[in-house]
Amino acid sequence: MPPTSFLHLDTGAWGRSILRVATSWWFMVHFGAVVLVMALSPSTYNKAHRATTAQYIYTSTWQVLPWFTAMAALLSLVLIRVVVVTALSYGLSQYALQMVVRVLVLELIPLSAAMFVALRAGLAFNAGATDLAPPAGTAPAPLSLKRLRRELVPRVLASAFAVLALAMISSMIALVLVYLTVYGLSPWGLPGYTRTVGQVFDLAVTLGFILKTVFFSLAVAVVPMAASLETPRQPVNLDTVQPGAVRLFLVLLLIEAASLAIKYI
Amino acid sequence: MEPQTPTPPADPDALPPIAQVERKAIALLVLITALVLGFLLYVMVARGVFESTQQLVLVSDDSEGVIVGMDLTFSGFPIGRVRRIELAADGKARIVIDVPRKDARWLKTSSIFTMERGMVGETRLRAFSGILTDPPLPENAERGLLRGDTGAEIPRIVASARAVLENLDNMTRSDSSINTSLTHLQTVTGRLSGPYGVLTGVLGSEDSAKKIIATLDNTNALLRKADQRIFGAKGIMDSTQATVDGSQAAVAQLTQLLTEVRASLQKVDAVLVEAQAVGANARVASADLGALRAEVEMSLRKVSQLVEEVNRKWPFARDTEIKLP
């Protein structure tokens, strides 16, 4: 693999490198936009494509939902317990609820759901989707809409839906676990708990939460697939990192940072 | 967990058949949609979107720490929520609070509202209703907000602490009163431990203590002599005893004299009884004298009438008639 550090390049190579990166990002954005438009157009959902989409949703969400939910619930329970007990020991129990809801539901669970789906989709690409990429040494061929609609849109939809579904279900379970950990099975804590949740989820935070989850799902669905389509097929893959993994993590980081900045600054 | 690796081929027709895959996908879609809608509904309920509220405006000169969405509590229960904070034309902060109508009954016209700001933790808005029988707070009421601020107290506490430290510094200086007192105390304790002990400490010097001791010795000698003069042979006590004996004889004579005086007084009593009897007789005689006097007067009047009658009838009677010429 040629050296990728910018320090080893002369001025012309610098320009070519920047151009390549910009082209690559533009390809990703364009691919995402096209897929989004096709996903929103009703003509995509004929019987065959519906079946394919259902198949992908089944494999990306239904199969992993119990495992992911159980794991998320377990980790949430541990975290909730730690935070609540620590806050109680410092006499700050009135802040424990808000803190747990903010940390778990707003930040950790959507991010972990996105990571989980990204890793799983990446594995899937490595295993069988590299045939989507162009042959080595050739420029990415223009995507045919038919192929896009038939093969890629269902995958993108399924990945995006998987992130949304896993994040939402795990968040709801985390909210229930928070209540059960703090108040037990008593129903008398419900008004106070509802009020606390209401204080956390004001309009800006709720919109931010939903938008962040949607952007996470789009990033997880689009970035790896665009990278797979773009990377020239090589006889021996020297790169140990999945195609687009670095870019995906960068995008996720940017979304998370932007969300935090809007919320708390 | 071993990751599931879906490897669907490009041709959808070649996918491995899964029972009711479309139905499961739709179920997932419906579930997630319901979850999202339910969550949004729950958050709206939690934010009090569907509650009928009335407005209350709290006016304060400082709204620091008050944030939109924070609670107004009554007896620890949240009964209102800050909706808006605005700056009024007079430069005061107006905190607009939504109070659900079902909780508004706790707020009375006599209620007071406080803002408490602690060292740690958020600011708290509290309502206190002392007289629950007062009329309820009207809608859009404006009330003042009393502030209790721990942070604002800190400068005052620091100033007090500085004054205390300065006083402490003054007290511990080498020329301070306490040090001087301690030096004096040391001098006194040094004297106390000297040969004349407490006396030196109290009187200030050993000479004075010696004088006191000499005075005590003189006093002792004087007392000894006085004892001898008073209680010794031919002392004052002996002559006093003789005087007492003489006094006893005089008392006996006095007793006798008193007895005689008592007998004389009894005689005087008898004389007085006699005198009372004489007085009574004199009173009776006085009464008879009155009657006698009346009779004498009557006799004199008759004599006078008789003389006048004689004069009239007598030839030597004066001619009282005046004849005109």
mmCIF file of C-alpha atoms in Angstrom, chain B:
data_model
loop_
_atom_site.group_PDB
_atom_site.id
_atom_site.type_symbol
_atom_site.label_atom_id
_atom_site.label_comp_id
_atom_site.label_asym_id
_atom_site.label_seq_id
_atom_site.Cartn_x
_atom_site.Cartn_y
_atom_site.Cartn_z
ATOM 1 C CA MET B 1 -22.043 -13.408 21.380
ATOM 2 C CA GLU B 2 -21.146 -14.731 18.008
ATOM 3 C CA PRO B 3 -22.116 -12.137 15.475
ATOM 4 C CA GLN B 4 -24.630 -13.088 12.898
ATOM 5 C CA THR B 5 -23.232 -12.468 9.488
ATOM 6 C CA PRO B 6 -25.960 -11.947 6.970
ATOM 7 C CA THR B 7 -24.635 -12.742 3.555
ATOM 8 C CA PRO B 8 -27.510 -12.170 1.262
ATOM 9 C CA PRO B 9 -26.568 -12.673 -2.344
ATOM 10 C CA ALA B 10 -27.302 -9.999 -4.871
ATOM 11 C CA ASP B 11 -30.309 -11.780 -6.226
ATOM 12 C CA PRO B 12 -33.226 -11.450 -3.831
ATOM 13 C CA ASP B 13 -34.780 -14.611 -5.198
ATOM 14 C CA ALA B 14 -31.813 -16.589 -3.999
ATOM 15 C CA LEU B 15 -32.216 -15.508 -0.356
ATOM 16 C CA PRO B 16 -32.661 -18.358 2.048
ATOM 17 C CA PRO B 17 -36.361 -18.621 2.862
ATOM 18 C CA ILE B 18 -37.297 -17.379 6.323
ATOM 19 C CA ALA B 19 -40.725 -18.042 7.691
ATOM 20 C CA GLN B 20 -42.967 -14.966 7.688
ATOM 21 C CA VAL B 21 -40.039 -12.633 7.253
ATOM 22 C CA GLU B 22 -42.184 -9.830 5.925
ATOM 23 C CA ARG B 23 -44.604 -10.095 8.817
ATOM 24 C CA LYS B 24 -41.752 -9.956 11.309
ATOM 25 C CA ALA B 25 -40.283 -6.904 9.613
ATOM 26 C CA ILE B 26 -43.668 -5.176 9.722
ATOM 27 C CA ALA B 27 -44.036 -6.112 13.364
ATOM 28 C CA LEU B 28 -40.676 -4.535 14.054
ATOM 29 C CA LEU B 29 -41.665 -1.405 12.142
ATOM 30 C CA VAL B 30 -44.929 -1.134 14.041
ATOM 31 C CA LEU B 31 -43.178 -1.744 17.349
ATOM 32 C CA ILE B 32 -40.560 0.917 16.767
ATOM 33 C CA THR B 33 -43.116 3.415 15.482
ATOM 34 C CA ALA B 34 -45.283 2.775 18.517
ATOM 35 C CA LEU B 35 -42.267 3.146 20.784
ATOM 36 C CA VAL B 36 -41.263 6.454 19.228
ATOM 37 C CA LEU B 37 -44.813 7.805 19.362
ATOM 38 C CA GLY B 38 -45.302 6.519 22.886
ATOM 39 C CA PHE B 39 -42.047 8.077 23.991
ATOM 40 C CA LEU B 40 -42.987 11.407 22.457
ATOM 41 C CA LEU B 41 -46.402 11.226 24.140
ATOM 42 C CA TYR B 42 -44.814 10.364 27.483
ATOM 43 C CA VAL B 43 -42.373 13.246 27.203
ATOM 44 C CA MET B 44 -45.226 15.602 26.333
ATOM 45 C CA VAL B 45 -47.182 14.426 29.368
ATOM 46 C CA ALA B 46 -44.068 14.771 31.490
ATOM 47 C CA ARG B 47 -43.585 18.302 30.212
ATOM 48 C CA GLY B 48 -47.161 19.136 31.150
ATOM 49 C CA VAL B 49 -48.289 19.851 27.599
ATOM 50 C CA PHE B 50 -51.804 18.556 28.228
ATOM 51 C CA GLU B 51 -52.271 20.211 31.613
ATOM 52 C CA SER B 52 -54.553 23.169 32.134
ATOM 53 C CA THR B 53 -52.443 25.770 33.854
ATOM 54 C CA GLN B 54 -52.679 29.220 35.339
ATOM 55 C CA GLN B 55 -49.928 31.768 35.273
ATOM 56 C CA LEU B 56 -48.034 33.201 38.216
ATOM 57 C CA VAL B 57 -45.368 35.888 37.940
ATOM 58 C CA LEU B 58 -42.629 36.118 40.543
ATOM 59 C CA VAL B 59 -40.643 39.336 40.572
ATOM 60 C CA SER B 60 -37.080 39.324 41.831
ATOM 61 C CA ASP B 61 -34.094 41.606 41.561
ATOM 62 C CA ASP B 62 -31.898 38.689 40.537
ATOM 63 C CA SER B 63 -32.845 35.578 38.608
ATOM 64 C CA GLU B 64 -29.436 33.970 38.628
ATOM 65 C CA GLY B 65 -29.730 30.214 38.948
ATOM 66 C CA VAL B 66 -33.332 30.113 37.777
ATOM 67 C CA ILE B 67 -33.708 28.111 34.582
ATOM 68 C CA VAL B 68 -36.638 27.442 32.332
ATOM 69 C CA GLY B 69 -38.301 24.173 33.276
ATOM 70 C CA MET B 70 -37.302 24.171 36.936
ATOM 71 C CA ASP B 71 -39.892 23.398 39.570
ATOM 72 C CA LEU B 72 -41.766 25.541 42.064
ATOM 73 C CA THR B 73 -42.267 23.358 45.116
ATOM 74 C CA PHE B 74 -44.775 23.447 47.939
ATOM 75 C CA SER B 75 -44.004 21.248 50.945
ATOM 76 C CA GLY B 76 -41.461 19.465 48.776
ATOM 77 C CA PHE B 77 -43.948 18.675 46.014
ATOM 78 C CA PRO B 78 -43.503 20.288 42.620
ATOM 79 C CA ILE B 79 -46.618 22.331 41.869
ATOM 80 C CA GLY B 80 -45.370 24.575 39.090
ATOM 81 C CA ARG B 81 -42.812 24.930 36.365
ATOM 82 C CA VAL B 82 -40.863 27.950 35.177
ATOM 83 C CA ARG B 83 -41.968 28.759 31.657
ATOM 84 C CA ARG B 84 -40.178 31.981 30.917
ATOM 85 C CA ILE B 85 -37.767 34.444 32.510
ATOM 86 C CA GLU B 86 -37.836 37.999 31.276
ATOM 87 C CA LEU B 87 -36.371 41.351 32.209
ATOM 88 C CA ALA B 88 -39.020 43.922 33.104
ATOM 89 C CA ALA B 89 -38.881 47.632 32.269
ATOM 90 C CA ASP B 90 -37.878 48.456 35.847
ATOM 91 C CA GLY B 91 -34.825 46.197 35.590
ATOM 92 C CA LYS B 92 -36.265 43.408 37.699
ATOM 93 C CA ALA B 93 -36.488 39.797 36.633
ATOM 94 C CA ARG B 94 -39.964 38.439 35.978
ATOM 95 C CA ILE B 95 -40.181 34.679 36.394
ATOM 96 C CA VAL B 96 -43.300 33.379 34.693
ATOM 97 C CA ILE B 97 -44.493 30.106 36.199
ATOM 98 C CA ASP B 98 -47.148 27.721 34.957
ATOM 99 C CA VAL B 99 -49.110 26.232 37.817
ATOM 100 C CA PRO B 100 -51.453 23.340 36.946
ATOM 101 C CA ARG B 101 -54.979 24.216 38.023
ATOM 102 C CA LYS B 102 -55.251 21.082 40.153
ATOM 103 C CA ASP B 103 -52.245 22.256 42.190
ATOM 104 C CA ALA B 104 -53.122 25.960 42.193
ATOM 105 C CA ARG B 105 -55.378 25.471 45.235
ATOM 106 C CA TRP B 106 -52.301 25.368 47.459
ATOM 107 C CA LEU B 107 -51.383 28.925 46.531
ATOM 108 C CA LYS B 108 -53.266 31.550 48.546
ATOM 109 C CA THR B 109 -53.285 35.315 48.526
ATOM 110 C CA SER B 110 -51.145 35.219 51.665
ATOM 111 C CA SER B 111 -48.595 32.783 50.195
ATOM 112 C CA ILE B 112 -44.969 33.811 50.098
ATOM 113 C CA PHE B 113 -42.390 32.652 47.585
ATOM 114 C CA THR B 114 -38.693 32.151 48.215
ATOM 115 C CA MET B 115 -35.645 31.435 46.117
ATOM 116 C CA GLU B 116 -32.935 29.469 47.884
ATOM 117 C CA ARG B 117 -29.484 29.135 46.495
ATOM 118 C CA GLY B 118 -27.126 26.766 48.272
ATOM 119 C CA MET B 119 -23.398 26.263 48.008
ATOM 120 C CA VAL B 120 -23.977 23.005 46.134
ATOM 121 C CA GLY B 121 -26.893 22.135 43.954
ATOM 122 C CA GLU B 122 -29.438 23.991 41.977
ATOM 123 C CA THR B 123 -31.483 27.015 42.953
ATOM 124 C CA ARG B 124 -34.880 26.206 44.408
ATOM 125 C CA LEU B 125 -38.147 28.065 44.184
ATOM 126 C CA ARG B 126 -40.472 27.394 47.087
ATOM 127 C CA ALA B 127 -43.981 28.470 48.004
ATOM 128 C CA PHE B 128 -45.267 28.714 51.559
ATOM 129 C CA SER B 129 -48.961 29.055 52.419
ATOM 130 C CA GLY B 130 -49.369 29.679 56.113
ATOM 131 C CA ILE B 131 -53.114 30.242 56.167
ATOM 132 C CA LEU B 132 -54.826 27.679 53.996
ATOM 133 C CA THR B 133 -58.240 29.215 54.544
ATOM 134 C CA ASP B 134 -57.295 32.387 52.694
ATOM 135 C CA PRO B 135 -58.764 33.007 49.241
ATOM 136 C CA PRO B 136 -56.874 31.319 46.379
ATOM 137 C CA LEU B 137 -54.269 33.173 44.377
ATOM 138 C CA PRO B 138 -55.840 34.879 41.357
ATOM 139 C CA GLU B 139 -54.663 34.144 37.842
ATOM 140 C CA ASN B 140 -51.722 36.171 36.506
ATOM 141 C CA ALA B 141 -50.889 37.282 40.027
ATOM 142 C CA GLU B 142 -47.585 39.043 40.587
ATOM 143 C CA ARG B 143 -45.707 38.334 43.773
ATOM 144 C CA GLY B 144 -42.313 39.295 45.111
ATOM 145 C CA LEU B 145 -39.668 36.644 45.486
ATOM 146 C CA LEU B 146 -37.708 36.504 48.739
ATOM 147 C CA ARG B 147 -34.125 35.447 48.294
ATOM 148 C CA GLY B 148 -31.975 33.351 50.592
ATOM 149 C CA ASP B 149 -28.525 33.161 49.165
ATOM 150 C CA THR B 150 -25.672 31.263 50.776
ATOM 151 C CA GLY B 151 -23.251 32.579 48.169
ATOM 152 C CA ALA B 152 -24.109 36.173 48.961
ATOM 153 C CA GLU B 153 -23.346 35.529 52.614
ATOM 154 C CA ILE B 154 -19.789 34.453 51.856
ATOM 155 C CA PRO B 155 -18.265 37.979 51.541
ATOM 156 C CA ARG B 156 -19.796 38.960 54.870
ATOM 157 C CA ILE B 157 -18.496 35.786 56.470
ATOM 158 C CA VAL B 158 -15.053 36.426 54.997
ATOM 159 C CA ALA B 159 -15.082 39.994 56.321
ATOM 160 C CA SER B 160 -16.076 38.750 59.771
ATOM 161 C CA ALA B 161 -13.423 36.066 59.632
ATOM 162 C CA ARG B 162 -10.827 38.674 58.697
ATOM 163 C CA ALA B 163 -11.842 40.847 61.656
ATOM 164 C CA VAL B 164 -11.603 37.811 63.934
ATOM 165 C CA LEU B 165 -8.171 36.967 62.564
ATOM 166 C CA GLU B 166 -7.000 40.548 63.052
ATOM 167 C CA ASN B 167 -8.222 40.460 66.636
ATOM 168 C CA LEU B 168 -6.426 37.163 67.108
ATOM 169 C CA ASP B 169 -3.295 38.699 65.646
ATOM 170 C CA ASN B 170 -3.579 41.666 68.001
ATOM 171 C CA MET B 171 -4.061 39.304 70.900
ATOM 172 C CA THR B 172 -1.023 37.208 70.079
ATOM 173 C CA ARG B 173 1.400 40.083 69.416
ATOM 174 C CA SER B 174 4.396 40.385 71.792
ATOM 175 C CA ASP B 175 3.114 43.676 73.223
ATOM 176 C CA SER B 176 -0.496 42.615 73.374
ATOM 177 C CA SER B 177 -2.618 42.821 76.476
ATOM 178 C CA ILE B 178 -2.801 39.054 76.784
ATOM 179 C CA ASN B 179 0.956 38.745 76.670
ATOM 180 C CA THR B 180 1.337 41.489 79.263
ATOM 181 C CA SER B 181 -1.248 39.790 81.437
ATOM 182 C CA LEU B 182 0.577 36.506 81.084
ATOM 183 C CA THR B 183 3.832 38.199 82.099
ATOM 184 C CA HIS B 184 2.117 39.643 85.148
ATOM 185 C CA LEU B 185 0.652 36.264 85.919
ATOM 186 C CA GLN B 186 4.099 34.789 85.688
ATOM 187 C CA THR B 187 5.419 37.407 88.147
ATOM 188 C CA VAL B 188 2.565 36.647 90.528
ATOM 189 C CA THR B 189 3.127 32.905 90.345
ATOM 190 C CA GLY B 190 6.825 33.506 90.923
ATOM 191 C CA ARG B 191 5.963 35.428 94.097
ATOM 192 C CA LEU B 192 3.530 32.741 95.140
ATOM 193 C CA SER B 193 6.297 30.201 95.051
ATOM 194 C CA GLY B 194 8.519 32.475 97.258
ATOM 195 C CA PRO B 195 9.115 32.177 101.080
ATOM 196 C CA TYR B 196 5.924 34.078 102.046
ATOM 197 C CA GLY B 197 3.752 32.399 99.332
ATOM 198 C CA VAL B 198 0.316 33.848 98.754
ATOM 199 C CA LEU B 199 0.997 36.873 100.979
ATOM 200 C CA THR B 200 3.831 38.024 98.733
ATOM 201 C CA GLY B 201 1.606 37.447 95.670
ATOM 202 C CA VAL B 202 -1.247 39.437 97.135
ATOM 203 C CA LEU B 203 0.753 42.271 98.702
ATOM 204 C CA GLY B 204 3.348 42.615 95.980
ATOM 205 C CA SER B 205 6.576 42.362 98.021
ATOM 206 C CA GLU B 206 8.205 40.386 100.762
ATOM 207 C CA ASP B 207 8.540 43.462 103.018
ATOM 208 C CA SER B 208 4.796 43.924 103.102
ATOM 209 C CA ALA B 209 4.382 40.250 103.846
ATOM 210 C CA LYS B 210 6.858 40.610 106.731
ATOM 211 C CA LYS B 211 4.865 43.560 108.084
ATOM 212 C CA ILE B 212 1.672 41.498 107.932
ATOM 213 C CA ILE B 213 3.368 38.691 109.817
ATOM 214 C CA ALA B 214 4.656 41.175 112.450
ATOM 215 C CA THR B 215 1.182 42.672 112.751
ATOM 216 C CA LEU B 216 -0.217 39.230 113.315
ATOM 217 C CA ASP B 217 2.351 38.595 116.050
ATOM 218 C CA ASN B 218 1.487 41.901 117.757
ATOM 219 C CA THR B 219 -2.189 41.092 117.513
ATOM 220 C CA ASN B 220 -1.575 37.753 119.170
ATOM 221 C CA ALA B 221 0.307 39.426 122.066
ATOM 222 C CA LEU B 222 -2.483 41.990 122.411
ATOM 223 C CA LEU B 223 -5.088 39.282 122.515
ATOM 224 C CA ARG B 224 -3.172 37.451 125.193
ATOM 225 C CA LYS B 225 -2.992 40.586 127.342
ATOM 226 C CA ALA B 226 -6.650 41.382 126.790
ATOM 227 C CA ASP B 227 -7.571 37.896 127.878
ATOM 228 C CA GLN B 228 -5.583 38.295 131.005
ATOM 229 C CA ARG B 229 -7.185 41.684 131.766
ATOM 230 C CA ILE B 230 -10.686 40.534 131.115
ATOM 231 C CA PHE B 231 -10.853 36.960 132.310
ATOM 232 C CA GLY B 232 -7.888 36.891 134.686
ATOM 233 C CA ALA B 233 -7.885 37.374 138.456
ATOM 234 C CA LYS B 234 -9.322 40.782 139.395
ATOM 235 C CA GLY B 235 -10.124 41.281 135.746
ATOM 236 C CA ILE B 236 -12.981 43.110 134.275
ATOM 237 C CA MET B 237 -15.234 40.098 134.441
ATOM 238 C CA ASP B 238 -14.896 39.871 138.255
ATOM 239 C CA SER B 239 -15.956 43.480 138.846
ATOM 240 C CA THR B 240 -18.756 43.014 136.427
ATOM 241 C CA GLN B 241 -19.961 40.037 138.431
ATOM 242 C CA ALA B 242 -20.083 42.163 141.633
ATOM 243 C CA THR B 243 -22.023 44.811 139.841
ATOM 244 C CA VAL B 244 -24.496 42.215 138.680
ATOM 245 C CA ASP B 245 -25.036 41.012 142.259
ATOM 246 C CA GLY B 246 -25.776 44.582 143.425
ATOM 247 C CA SER B 247 -28.203 45.007 140.646
ATOM 248 C CA GLN B 248 -30.124 41.934 141.741
ATOM 249 C CA ALA B 249 -30.737 43.483 145.261
ATOM 250 C CA ALA B 250 -31.899 46.692 143.629
ATOM 251 C CA VAL B 251 -34.310 44.710 141.519
ATOM 252 C CA ALA B 252 -35.793 43.055 144.623
ATOM 253 C CA GLN B 253 -36.338 46.421 146.199
ATOM 254 C CA LEU B 254 -37.924 47.663 143.041
ATOM 255 C CA THR B 255 -40.323 44.728 143.068
ATOM 256 C CA GLN B 256 -41.376 45.586 146.618
ATOM 257 C CA LEU B 257 -41.874 49.177 145.645
ATOM 258 C CA LEU B 258 -44.023 48.176 142.749
ATOM 259 C CA THR B 259 -46.213 46.058 145.049
ATOM 260 C CA GLU B 260 -46.818 49.052 147.258
ATOM 261 C CA VAL B 261 -47.602 51.202 144.302
ATOM 262 C CA ARG B 262 -50.167 48.594 143.176
ATOM 263 C CA ALA B 263 -51.883 48.784 146.649
ATOM 264 C CA SER B 264 -52.000 52.587 146.449
ATOM 265 C CA LEU B 265 -53.543 52.396 143.029
ATOM 266 C CA GLN B 266 -56.280 50.068 144.350
ATOM 267 C CA LYS B 267 -57.129 52.669 146.973
ATOM 268 C CA VAL B 268 -57.253 55.366 144.335
ATOM 269 C CA ASP B 269 -59.703 53.122 142.458
ATOM 270 C CA ALA B 270 -62.030 53.037 145.499
ATOM 271 C CA VAL B 271 -61.876 56.829 145.821
ATOM 272 C CA LEU B 272 -62.787 57.106 142.175
ATOM 273 C CA VAL B 273 -65.843 54.867 142.727
ATOM 274 C CA GLU B 274 -66.939 57.184 145.506
ATOM 275 C CA ALA B 275 -66.414 60.206 143.299
ATOM 276 C CA GLN B 276 -68.577 58.590 140.611
ATOM 277 C CA ALA B 277 -71.378 58.140 143.123
ATOM 278 C CA VAL B 278 -71.066 61.821 144.172
ATOM 279 C CA GLY B 279 -71.216 62.826 140.546
ATOM 280 C CA ALA B 280 -74.410 60.841 140.036
ATOM 281 C CA ASN B 281 -76.085 62.511 143.019
ATOM 282 C CA ALA B 282 -74.970 65.934 141.732
ATOM 283 C CA ARG B 283 -76.571 65.132 138.403
ATOM 284 C CA VAL B 284 -79.925 64.319 140.099
ATOM 285 C CA ALA B 285 -79.673 67.532 142.151
ATOM 286 C CA SER B 286 -79.038 69.511 138.990
ATOM 287 C CA ALA B 287 -82.249 68.102 137.475
ATOM 288 C CA ASP B 288 -84.260 69.118 140.583
ATOM 289 C CA LEU B 289 -82.644 72.565 140.519
ATOM 290 C CA GLY B 290 -84.081 73.107 137.015
ATOM 291 C CA ALA B 291 -87.618 72.430 138.236
ATOM 292 C CA LEU B 292 -87.087 74.672 141.235
ATOM 293 C CA ARG B 293 -85.832 77.455 139.053
ATOM 294 C CA ALA B 294 -88.924 77.188 136.837
ATOM 295 C CA GLU B 295 -91.146 77.431 139.905
ATOM 296 C CA VAL B 296 -89.170 80.465 141.230
ATOM 297 C CA GLU B 297 -89.461 82.152 137.868
ATOM 298 C CA MET B 298 -93.184 81.547 137.808
ATOM 299 C CA SER B 299 -93.568 82.939 141.383
ATOM 300 C CA LEU B 300 -91.499 86.017 140.464
ATOM 301 C CA ARG B 301 -93.675 86.572 137.435
ATOM 302 C CA LYS B 302 -96.794 86.383 139.603
ATOM 303 C CA VAL B 303 -95.232 88.854 142.102
ATOM 304 C CA SER B 304 -94.388 91.217 139.277
ATOM 305 C CA GLN B 305 -97.950 91.047 137.971
ATOM 306 C CA LEU B 306 -99.211 91.662 141.485
ATOM 307 C CA VAL B 307 -96.988 94.773 141.911
ATOM 308 C CA GLU B 308 -98.198 96.146 138.582
ATOM 309 C CA GLU B 309 -101.775 95.546 139.660
ATOM 310 C CA VAL B 310 -101.133 97.351 142.965
ATOM 311 C CA ASN B 311 -99.491 100.250 141.136
ATOM 312 C CA ARG B 312 -102.417 100.622 138.884
ATOM 313 C CA LYS B 313 -104.930 100.531 141.615
ATOM 314 C CA TRP B 314 -102.941 102.426 144.123
ATOM 315 C CA PRO B 315 -103.702 106.305 144.462
ATOM 316 C CA PHE B 316 -100.155 107.136 144.011
ATOM 317 C CA ALA B 317 -100.303 105.739 140.712
ATOM 318 C CA ARG B 318 -98.487 107.722 138.120
ATOM 319 C CA ASP B 319 -100.589 109.545 135.652
ATOM 320 C CA THR B 320 -99.346 108.285 132.401
ATOM 321 C CA GLU B 321 -101.859 110.142 130.320
ATOM 322 C CA ILE B 322 -100.458 113.263 128.579
ATOM 323 C CA LYS B 323 -102.945 116.119 128.411
ATOM 324 C CA LEU B 324 -102.646 118.601 125.617
ATOM 325 C CA PRO B 325 -103.157 122.260 126.456
#
